[in-house]
Short mmCIF file of C-alpha atoms in Angstrom, two decimals:
data_model
loop_
_atom_site.label_atom_id
_atom_site.label_comp_id
_atom_site.label_asym_id
_atom_site.label_seq_id
_atom_site.Cartn_x
_atom_site.Cartn_y
_atom_site.Cartn_z
CA MET A 1 40.89 -121.30 136.61
CA GLN A 2 40.54 -124.47 134.55
CA ASN A 3 43.03 -126.74 133.01
CA VAL A 4 42.58 -128.30 129.52
CA PRO A 5 42.97 -132.00 129.43
CA GLU A 6 45.70 -133.04 127.21
CA GLU A 7 43.53 -134.55 124.55
CA TRP A 8 41.65 -131.33 124.12
CA ARG A 9 44.59 -129.31 123.48
CA GLU A 10 46.11 -128.29 120.10
CA GLU A 11 49.44 -126.66 119.66
CA GLN A 12 49.08 -123.71 117.35
CA SER A 13 51.34 -121.16 115.93
CA VAL A 14 50.52 -117.59 116.33
CA GLY A 15 50.66 -115.41 113.13
CA GLY A 16 49.42 -112.07 112.04
CA GLY A 17 46.34 -111.59 109.84
CA GLY A 18 48.52 -110.69 107.03
CA ASP A 19 47.42 -108.65 104.08
CA LYS A 20 44.85 -111.18 102.73
CA ASP A 21 41.36 -110.01 102.68
CA VAL A 22 38.69 -112.33 104.20
CA LYS A 23 35.40 -112.13 101.96
CA PRO A 24 32.06 -112.30 103.76
CA TRP A 25 31.29 -115.44 101.95
CA GLU A 26 34.30 -117.36 102.27
CA GLY A 27 33.96 -120.64 103.94
CA ARG A 28 30.29 -120.92 104.23
CA GLU A 29 30.03 -123.63 101.35
CA ALA A 30 31.16 -126.30 103.82
CA LEU A 31 27.53 -126.83 105.07
CA PHE A 32 26.47 -127.39 101.54
CA GLN A 33 29.20 -129.76 100.34
CA ARG A 34 28.82 -133.57 100.48
CA ASN A 35 32.34 -134.16 101.37
CA THR A 36 33.14 -131.69 104.16
CA GLY A 37 36.28 -133.21 105.11
CA ASN A 38 38.06 -132.17 101.64
CA SER A 39 37.36 -128.52 102.11
CA LYS A 40 39.77 -126.35 103.75
CA GLN A 41 40.11 -122.60 104.40
CA ASP A 42 43.24 -120.42 105.37
CA MET A 43 42.67 -118.92 108.65
CA SER A 44 46.07 -117.31 109.01
CA THR A 45 47.25 -119.02 112.09
CA GLY A 46 46.78 -122.45 110.43
CA VAL A 47 44.38 -124.42 108.17
CA GLU A 48 40.89 -124.64 109.29
CA LYS A 49 38.92 -127.75 107.80
CA GLU A 50 35.56 -126.82 106.89
CA ASN A 51 34.31 -129.36 109.29
CA GLY A 52 35.43 -127.05 112.01
CA GLU A 53 38.52 -128.74 113.46
CA MET A 54 41.66 -126.58 113.66
CA MET A 55 44.58 -128.50 112.37
CA ASN A 56 48.15 -127.18 112.70
CA GLY A 57 51.09 -129.04 114.23
CA GLY A 58 50.10 -130.82 117.43
CA GLY A 59 46.57 -131.45 116.33
CA LYS A 60 47.54 -133.78 113.42
CA GLY A 61 48.66 -136.73 115.52
CA MET A 62 45.18 -137.32 116.99
CA GLU A 63 43.08 -137.15 113.77
CA GLY A 64 40.51 -139.88 113.71
CA THR A 65 39.93 -140.23 117.43
CA ASP A 66 36.57 -139.84 119.01
CA LYS A 67 37.36 -136.72 120.78
CA GLU A 68 38.58 -135.17 117.49
CA SER A 69 35.73 -136.41 115.38
CA LEU A 70 33.04 -134.50 117.46
CA MET A 71 32.99 -131.53 115.37
CA MET A 72 32.77 -133.57 112.29
CA GLU A 73 29.76 -135.61 113.69
CA LEU A 74 28.01 -132.31 114.79
CA THR A 75 28.54 -130.82 111.45
CA ARG A 76 27.00 -133.78 109.52
CA LEU A 77 23.92 -133.36 111.57
CA VAL A 78 23.68 -129.69 111.11
CA GLN A 79 24.65 -130.03 107.33
CA LYS A 80 21.67 -132.47 107.00
CA THR A 81 19.26 -130.05 108.55
CA VAL A 82 20.44 -127.24 106.22
CA LYS A 83 20.12 -129.33 103.02
CA GLU A 84 16.62 -130.25 103.84
CA SER A 85 15.69 -126.60 104.63
CA SER A 86 13.96 -124.50 102.05
CA TRP A 87 15.52 -121.02 100.68
CA TRP A 88 12.81 -119.45 102.78
CA GLU A 89 14.26 -121.03 105.83
CA ARG A 90 17.88 -120.60 104.90
CA ARG A 91 17.57 -116.90 104.00
CA GLY A 92 14.12 -115.75 103.10
CA ILE A 93 12.90 -115.09 106.77
CA ASP A 94 15.85 -112.88 107.54
CA ILE A 95 15.65 -111.10 104.36
CA THR A 96 11.87 -110.28 104.90
CA ILE A 97 12.61 -108.85 108.36
CA LEU A 98 15.27 -106.51 106.69
CA ALA A 99 12.98 -105.64 104.21
CA LEU A 100 10.18 -104.76 106.77
CA ALA A 101 12.70 -102.48 108.38
CA PHE A 102 13.43 -100.60 105.38
CA LEU A 103 9.52 -100.42 104.77
CA LEU A 104 9.12 -98.83 108.13
CA LEU A 105 11.48 -95.86 107.35
CA PRO A 106 9.04 -93.76 104.98
CA PRO A 107 6.31 -93.61 107.80
CA ALA A 108 8.97 -92.98 110.41
CA PHE A 109 10.21 -89.73 108.33
CA LEU A 110 6.57 -88.62 107.88
CA LEU A 111 5.67 -89.09 111.44
CA LEU A 112 8.65 -87.18 112.57
CA GLY A 113 7.24 -84.30 110.79
CA SER A 114 4.22 -84.05 113.15
CA SER A 115 3.88 -81.39 115.74
CA GLN A 116 2.06 -83.83 117.93
CA THR A 117 4.34 -85.12 120.57
CA LEU A 118 2.91 -88.66 120.70
CA VAL A 119 3.07 -89.05 116.93
CA PHE A 120 6.59 -87.61 116.83
CA VAL A 121 7.76 -90.17 119.57
CA LEU A 122 6.23 -92.99 117.45
CA GLY A 123 8.16 -91.81 114.41
CA MET A 124 11.60 -91.72 116.37
CA VAL A 125 10.75 -95.15 117.64
CA LEU A 126 9.99 -96.50 114.27
CA MET A 127 13.15 -94.98 112.87
CA GLY A 128 15.43 -96.19 115.77
CA VAL A 129 13.87 -99.80 115.46
CA SER A 130 14.57 -99.80 111.70
CA HIS A 131 18.08 -98.51 111.94
CA ALA A 132 18.83 -101.09 114.61
CA VAL A 133 17.66 -103.93 112.50
CA ILE A 134 19.56 -102.79 109.38
CA THR A 135 22.87 -101.85 111.04
CA ILE A 136 22.87 -104.63 113.58
CA LYS A 137 21.24 -107.82 112.23
CA GLY A 138 21.79 -106.60 108.51
CA THR A 139 25.49 -105.83 108.99
CA HIS A 140 26.06 -108.90 110.94
CA LEU A 141 24.42 -111.03 108.33
CA ALA A 142 26.21 -109.25 105.47
CA SER A 143 29.61 -109.56 107.06
CA HIS A 144 29.12 -113.36 107.09
CA GLY A 145 27.80 -113.41 103.54
CA SER A 146 24.49 -114.83 104.83
CA LEU A 147 22.17 -112.79 102.69
CA SER A 148 23.13 -114.35 99.19
CA GLU A 149 24.58 -117.51 97.81
CA SER A 150 26.37 -115.24 95.03
CA PRO A 151 29.96 -114.16 96.06
CA THR A 152 29.63 -111.00 93.96
CA TRP A 153 26.24 -110.15 95.81
CA ALA A 154 27.48 -111.13 99.18
CA ASP A 155 30.35 -108.32 98.63
CA VAL A 156 27.70 -105.69 97.54
CA TRP A 157 25.61 -106.32 100.49
CA ALA A 158 28.66 -106.19 102.77
CA VAL A 159 29.52 -102.81 101.29
CA PHE A 160 25.80 -101.52 101.46
CA PHE A 161 25.00 -102.67 105.00
CA ILE A 162 28.43 -102.02 106.67
CA GLU A 163 29.55 -98.82 104.94
CA VAL A 164 26.42 -97.08 103.91
CA CYS A 165 24.11 -98.10 106.64
CA GLY A 166 26.40 -98.77 109.40
CA SER A 167 29.12 -96.18 108.71
CA PHE A 168 32.00 -98.56 109.03
CA ALA A 169 34.63 -99.92 106.76
CA ALA A 170 33.38 -103.13 105.11
CA ARG A 171 37.04 -104.53 104.73
CA ALA A 172 37.99 -103.78 108.25
CA GLY A 173 34.70 -104.93 109.54
CA VAL A 174 34.64 -108.37 107.94
CA THR A 175 38.25 -109.06 108.42
CA GLY A 176 37.99 -108.08 112.06
CA HIS A 177 35.02 -110.18 112.88
CA ILE A 178 35.53 -113.16 110.73
CA LYS A 179 39.51 -113.42 110.69
CA MET A 180 40.02 -112.31 114.34
CA HIS A 181 36.83 -112.88 116.36
CA HIS A 182 35.51 -116.06 114.99
CA ALA A 183 38.95 -117.62 114.09
CA HIS A 184 40.35 -116.85 117.58
CA THR A 185 37.30 -116.65 119.82
CA ASN A 186 38.45 -115.89 123.45
CA VAL A 187 42.15 -116.32 122.54
CA ILE A 188 44.18 -113.88 124.49
CA GLY A 189 45.51 -111.03 122.38
CA LEU A 190 43.58 -112.26 119.36
CA GLY A 191 39.95 -112.58 119.81
CA ASP A 192 39.43 -112.04 123.39
CA SER A 193 36.96 -108.93 123.01
CA SER A 194 39.32 -106.61 124.38
CA THR A 195 38.41 -104.21 121.73
CA TRP A 196 35.42 -103.62 123.79
CA LYS A 197 37.20 -102.65 127.14
CA ILE A 198 37.79 -98.99 128.00
CA PRO A 199 39.66 -99.25 131.41
CA TYR A 200 39.65 -95.83 132.26
CA LEU A 201 35.90 -95.39 132.11
CA PRO A 202 33.91 -96.06 135.52
CA ARG A 203 31.37 -98.79 135.32
CA GLY A 204 28.42 -96.65 135.43
CA VAL A 205 29.69 -94.55 132.47
CA TYR A 206 30.70 -97.54 130.49
CA LEU A 207 27.68 -99.52 131.20
CA PHE A 208 24.93 -96.87 130.88
CA ILE A 209 26.25 -93.83 129.21
CA ALA A 210 29.24 -94.29 126.87
CA PRO A 211 27.28 -96.60 124.45
CA LEU A 212 25.09 -93.62 123.54
CA ALA A 213 28.11 -92.24 121.75
CA VAL A 214 28.58 -95.30 119.53
CA PRO A 215 26.99 -93.51 116.44
CA VAL A 216 29.68 -90.84 116.63
CA ILE A 217 32.57 -93.05 117.45
CA THR A 218 31.75 -95.67 114.77
CA PRO A 219 32.55 -93.41 111.71
CA LEU A 220 35.69 -91.85 113.38
CA VAL A 221 37.10 -95.40 114.14
CA ALA A 222 36.23 -96.11 110.38
CA LEU A 223 38.41 -93.19 109.39
CA GLY A 224 41.16 -94.48 111.58
CA GLN A 225 41.08 -97.91 109.69
CA LEU A 226 41.35 -96.17 106.31
CA LYS A 227 45.37 -96.14 106.48
CA GLU A 228 45.50 -99.90 106.09
CA HIS A 229 43.19 -99.72 103.13
CA SER A 230 44.24 -99.03 99.36
CA MET A 231 43.33 -95.63 97.98
CA GLY A 232 40.47 -96.78 95.97
CA GLN A 233 39.03 -98.84 99.00
CA ALA A 234 39.54 -95.74 101.35
CA LEU A 235 37.73 -93.51 98.92
CA ARG A 236 34.90 -95.99 98.39
CA THR A 237 34.35 -96.03 102.42
CA VAL A 238 34.42 -92.34 102.79
CA LEU A 239 31.89 -91.95 99.96
CA MET A 240 29.64 -94.67 101.17
CA VAL A 241 29.75 -93.40 104.78
CA PHE A 242 29.06 -90.02 103.78
CA LEU A 243 26.16 -91.13 101.53
CA GLY A 244 24.53 -92.90 104.41
CA LEU A 245 24.72 -90.00 106.78
CA TYR A 246 23.67 -87.45 104.25
CA ALA A 247 20.78 -89.31 103.16
CA GLN A 248 19.24 -89.48 106.59
CA TYR A 249 19.99 -85.78 107.01
CA TRP A 250 18.56 -84.91 103.62
CA LEU A 251 15.38 -86.75 104.35
CA LEU A 252 14.86 -85.32 107.69
CA ILE A 253 15.09 -81.84 106.03
CA HIS A 254 13.04 -82.40 103.06
CA VAL A 255 10.50 -85.15 104.30
CA SER A 256 10.12 -84.58 108.09
CA GLY A 257 10.55 -80.81 107.80
CA PHE A 258 13.45 -80.08 110.09
CA GLN A 259 14.70 -76.63 109.87
CA CYS A 260 17.44 -76.39 112.58
CA LEU A 261 20.80 -78.09 111.85
CA TYR A 262 21.24 -78.96 115.54
CA SER A 263 17.81 -80.55 115.98
CA THR A 264 18.41 -82.58 112.87
CA LEU A 265 21.67 -83.82 114.14
CA LEU A 266 20.19 -84.48 117.59
CA CYS A 267 17.45 -86.72 115.96
CA MET A 268 19.80 -88.69 113.79
CA LEU A 269 22.00 -89.38 117.09
CA LEU A 270 18.90 -90.28 118.98
CA SER A 271 17.56 -92.73 116.48
CA ARG A 272 21.00 -94.48 115.80
CA ALA A 273 21.68 -94.76 119.67
CA MET A 274 18.41 -96.16 120.72
CA PHE A 275 19.74 -99.51 120.99
CA SER A 276 23.40 -98.92 121.81
CA LEU A 277 23.22 -99.88 125.24
CA PRO A 278 21.91 -103.51 124.55
CA TYR A 279 24.30 -103.60 121.62
CA ILE A 280 27.31 -103.00 123.80
CA HIS A 281 26.19 -105.23 126.69
CA VAL A 282 25.43 -108.29 124.30
CA ASN A 283 28.73 -108.05 122.98
CA ILE A 284 30.64 -108.22 126.14
CA PHE A 285 28.18 -110.52 127.88
CA GLN A 286 28.75 -113.48 125.59
CA HIS A 287 32.40 -113.77 125.79
CA ILE A 288 34.11 -111.69 128.63
CA GLY A 289 34.09 -113.45 131.89
CA LEU A 290 34.27 -116.95 130.19
CA PRO A 291 37.36 -118.76 129.83
CA MET A 292 40.19 -117.42 127.88
CA PHE A 293 42.67 -119.39 126.04
CA SER A 294 46.56 -119.15 125.49
CA PRO A 295 47.22 -118.21 121.77
CA THR A 296 49.88 -121.02 121.70
CA ARG A 297 48.05 -123.91 123.35
CA ARG A 298 44.33 -123.46 122.72
CA PRO A 299 41.82 -126.27 122.67
CA LYS A 300 40.33 -127.87 119.57
CA ARG A 301 37.58 -125.75 117.99
CA ILE A 302 34.47 -127.30 119.59
CA TYR A 303 35.77 -127.17 122.97
CA GLN A 304 37.06 -123.52 122.33
CA MET A 305 33.57 -122.50 121.21
CA THR A 306 31.54 -124.31 123.74
CA HIS A 307 33.63 -122.95 126.79
CA GLY A 308 34.07 -119.41 125.43
CA VAL A 309 30.59 -118.45 124.17
CA LEU A 310 27.31 -118.00 125.97
CA ASN A 311 23.58 -117.75 124.79
CA LEU A 312 21.11 -115.25 126.37
CA PRO A 313 17.61 -116.35 126.49
CA ARG A 314 15.00 -115.74 124.12
CA ASN A 315 13.97 -112.05 123.87
CA PRO A 316 11.10 -111.02 121.50
CA LEU A 317 12.52 -107.40 120.91
CA LEU A 318 16.41 -108.27 120.64
CA ASP A 319 15.71 -111.57 118.62
CA TRP A 320 13.97 -109.52 115.91
CA ILE A 321 16.29 -106.56 116.07
CA PHE A 322 19.50 -108.13 116.79
CA GLY A 323 19.02 -111.59 115.34
CA HIS A 324 19.07 -115.06 116.84
CA SER A 325 22.74 -115.59 116.21
CA LEU A 326 23.62 -112.66 118.44
CA ILE A 327 21.17 -113.34 121.31
CA ASN A 328 19.82 -116.81 121.98
CA CYS A 329 21.78 -118.78 119.55
CA HIS A 330 25.36 -117.37 119.86
CA VAL A 331 26.86 -120.79 120.65
CA GLU A 332 25.32 -122.13 117.32
CA HIS A 333 26.47 -119.13 115.53
CA HIS A 334 30.26 -119.74 116.55
CA LEU A 335 30.12 -123.24 115.71
CA PHE A 336 28.57 -122.50 112.30
CA PRO A 337 29.25 -118.79 111.61
CA PHE A 338 27.80 -118.74 107.97
CA LEU A 339 24.38 -119.97 108.98
CA SER A 340 21.60 -117.06 109.04
CA ASP A 341 19.84 -116.24 112.01
CA ASN A 342 16.83 -118.34 111.33
CA MET A 343 18.80 -121.41 110.58
CA CYS A 344 20.91 -120.84 113.83
CA LEU A 345 17.61 -121.01 115.50
CA LYS A 346 16.46 -124.25 113.68
CA VAL A 347 19.64 -125.99 114.37
CA LYS A 348 19.68 -124.85 118.12
CA PRO A 349 17.77 -128.13 119.45
CA ILE A 350 20.29 -130.30 117.53
CA VAL A 351 23.37 -128.60 118.70
CA SER A 352 22.18 -128.27 122.49
CA GLN A 353 21.00 -131.92 122.60
CA TYR A 354 24.38 -133.11 120.94
CA LEU A 355 26.62 -131.03 123.28
CA LYS A 356 24.72 -132.23 126.40
CA GLU A 357 24.93 -135.80 125.31
CA LYS A 358 28.51 -135.36 124.91
CA GLU A 359 28.78 -133.74 128.24
CA LEU A 360 30.13 -130.49 126.76
CA PRO A 361 29.16 -127.09 128.24
CA TYR A 362 26.25 -125.30 126.72
CA GLN A 363 26.37 -121.99 128.51
CA GLU A 364 23.39 -119.91 129.01
CA ASP A 365 22.35 -117.11 131.42
CA SER A 366 19.99 -114.19 131.49
CA TYR A 367 20.64 -110.52 130.42
CA LEU A 368 19.99 -109.30 134.02
CA SER A 369 22.15 -111.78 135.57
CA ARG A 370 25.31 -111.03 133.34
CA LEU A 371 24.55 -107.19 133.82
CA GLN A 372 24.77 -107.77 137.76
CA LEU A 373 27.80 -109.74 137.22
CA PHE A 374 29.59 -106.87 135.01
CA PHE A 375 28.49 -104.21 137.43
CA HIS A 376 29.62 -105.98 140.54
CA LYS A 377 32.72 -107.27 139.02
CA TYR A 378 33.37 -104.50 136.64
CA GLN A 379 37.13 -104.02 137.56
CA GLU A 380 37.87 -107.80 137.47
CA LEU A 381 36.32 -108.30 133.97
CA MET A 382 36.75 -105.00 132.19
CA VAL A 383 39.96 -103.34 133.60
CA PHE A 384 42.44 -106.23 134.67
CA ALA A 385 43.70 -108.61 132.25
CA PRO A 386 42.59 -112.30 132.80
CA PRO A 387 45.33 -114.39 134.15
CA ILE A 388 46.84 -116.88 131.56
CA THR A 389 47.33 -120.52 132.16
CA GLU A 390 46.00 -123.28 129.66
CA LEU A 391 42.61 -122.19 129.98
CA VAL A 392 41.73 -119.24 132.18
CA GLY A 393 38.61 -117.29 132.94
CA VAL A 394 36.15 -116.00 135.55
CA GLN A 395 32.67 -117.68 135.23
#
């Protein structure tokens, strides 16, 4: 267990999320404004300046000190890089990757109609890769509004990627990810990644078998979220999720030539579950097991993110399929959540060098190392609640 120095701490009142919706594009303008200090965003537990400093109650008394200006200084460095970057760097590269994923779908459906085993397997792999890029990388970027500068189009892409492609409710996904996970990263009871924990499952089942059920569980969870939606939003979600699932089913029947209901559904399950294991692993590896914070006395944002977030090393497969912000630039993503995957990669040297110069943590670990840690300390990390002091965690 670690204690937070008093100058790092910030008193915060804990409030519920309320009924205010969080749009996927809200707040990202910070990196494109010349005066970031004047832009503010309501984050439900307080007001978050767009320079990244959480201001509420006790934090105000120390405004202007060197410790408190770290996030502002880092933001200016990143903002300069973003302004000097072309549209291709800011959005074009990631949009192209998503477009290529969609272009892989026609040959995938055609190959799945082959009677030759190797050709059929190739079609299955292409469909699995395409689905993972679209539903993991695509939905993540869409939830942050990183695919378009237009708020209207950001909403459209969020519905398309999250509901049609990802079979989940866009409103619940955006609100839970941005308003809870990013606003309260590693804060006990708010953004502590406890939603990923299933304590009654044995470690072998949780780590290597249960993730295969993600394609089935996801739309069921989405249906459970509908009670918190308006009638119009709930109806839209049901229709969009049905459209996405039925479209794949129809194409497998009419393009790939599947004739059996069960074989068609099995193909859908296998293609959608192909990358479920690393998806679950990545989501727990990068937060759980790191310091957890008290909801009433959390450290300031830059300390919260540098202590509570971890990067995995570069991985050619997962970098392209999941996106840099979920793999090797997760620290950068939590500090600047509205940057695209490619921009997170571009500012990574700036962020890592700055944090090391300021003697702040820049946590990195390998996929295999984290898997071994969770396998051997499964009870401690995934079953028991972490102890709470000022700053707690198992590293």
